[in-house]
Amino acid sequence: MRPGSGRAALYLRETVRRYAKPVVVADDLAMLNGRTSGVVTLPHHLDWSGAADYNLDSAGRIVDLYRTVLIEATKATDLHEFLDQATLFPTACPAPQA
């Protein structure tokens, strides 16, 4: 029997296929109006580690906050409240010129 075959492997493959974490997408990028400075405390459903305070004035903490929100968000309002369009997409998606 080759590695990765048999009942256990089949069960693992089927289990992985049956469950996928839902993807949360912002309704509109213009709705991403989160703070970009000061201390932000994420609610427990987003940061359950016990270190939910993010000082955005400290280098790198905004990246930690964004990573946590993008991974743990359960609804679009989580993204709207804690992410900022200009910070998330500073050069990749410049705002259209009027």
Coordinates of C-alpha atoms in Angstrom, one line a residue, residues 22-61:
P22 CA -16.5 31.1 4.7
V23 CA -14.8 34.1 2.9
V24 CA -15.9 37.5 4.0
V25 CA -15.8 40.3 1.3
A26 CA -16.4 44.0 1.8
D27 CA -19.6 45.3 0.2
D28 CA -17.6 48.3 -1.2
L29 CA -14.0 49.2 -0.7
A30 CA -15.1 52.8 -0.1
M31 CA -16.8 51.4 3.1
L32 CA -13.4 50.5 4.6
N33 CA -13.1 53.3 7.1
G34 CA -11.1 51.9 10.0
R35 CA -8.8 53.9 12.2
T36 CA -5.2 54.3 11.2
S37 CA -3.7 55.6 14.4
G38 CA -4.2 55.3 18.2
V39 CA -5.1 52.1 20.0
V40 CA -7.7 49.8 18.6
T41 CA -9.2 47.0 20.6
L42 CA -10.7 44.2 18.6
P43 CA -13.8 42.4 19.8
H44 CA -13.5 38.9 21.2
H45 CA -14.9 37.2 18.1
L46 CA -12.0 38.7 16.0
D47 CA -9.1 38.4 18.5
W48 CA -9.6 35.8 21.1
S49 CA -5.9 35.5 22.0
G50 CA -6.1 37.9 24.9
A51 CA -4.0 40.5 23.3
A52 CA -6.7 42.4 21.5
D53 CA -5.2 45.9 21.8
Y54 CA -3.3 47.2 18.8
N55 CA -1.3 50.5 19.0
L56 CA -1.4 51.5 15.4
D57 CA 1.2 54.2 16.0
S58 CA 3.7 51.4 16.7
A59 CA 5.5 50.2 13.6
G60 CA 4.0 46.9 12.3
R61 CA 1.0 46.7 14.5

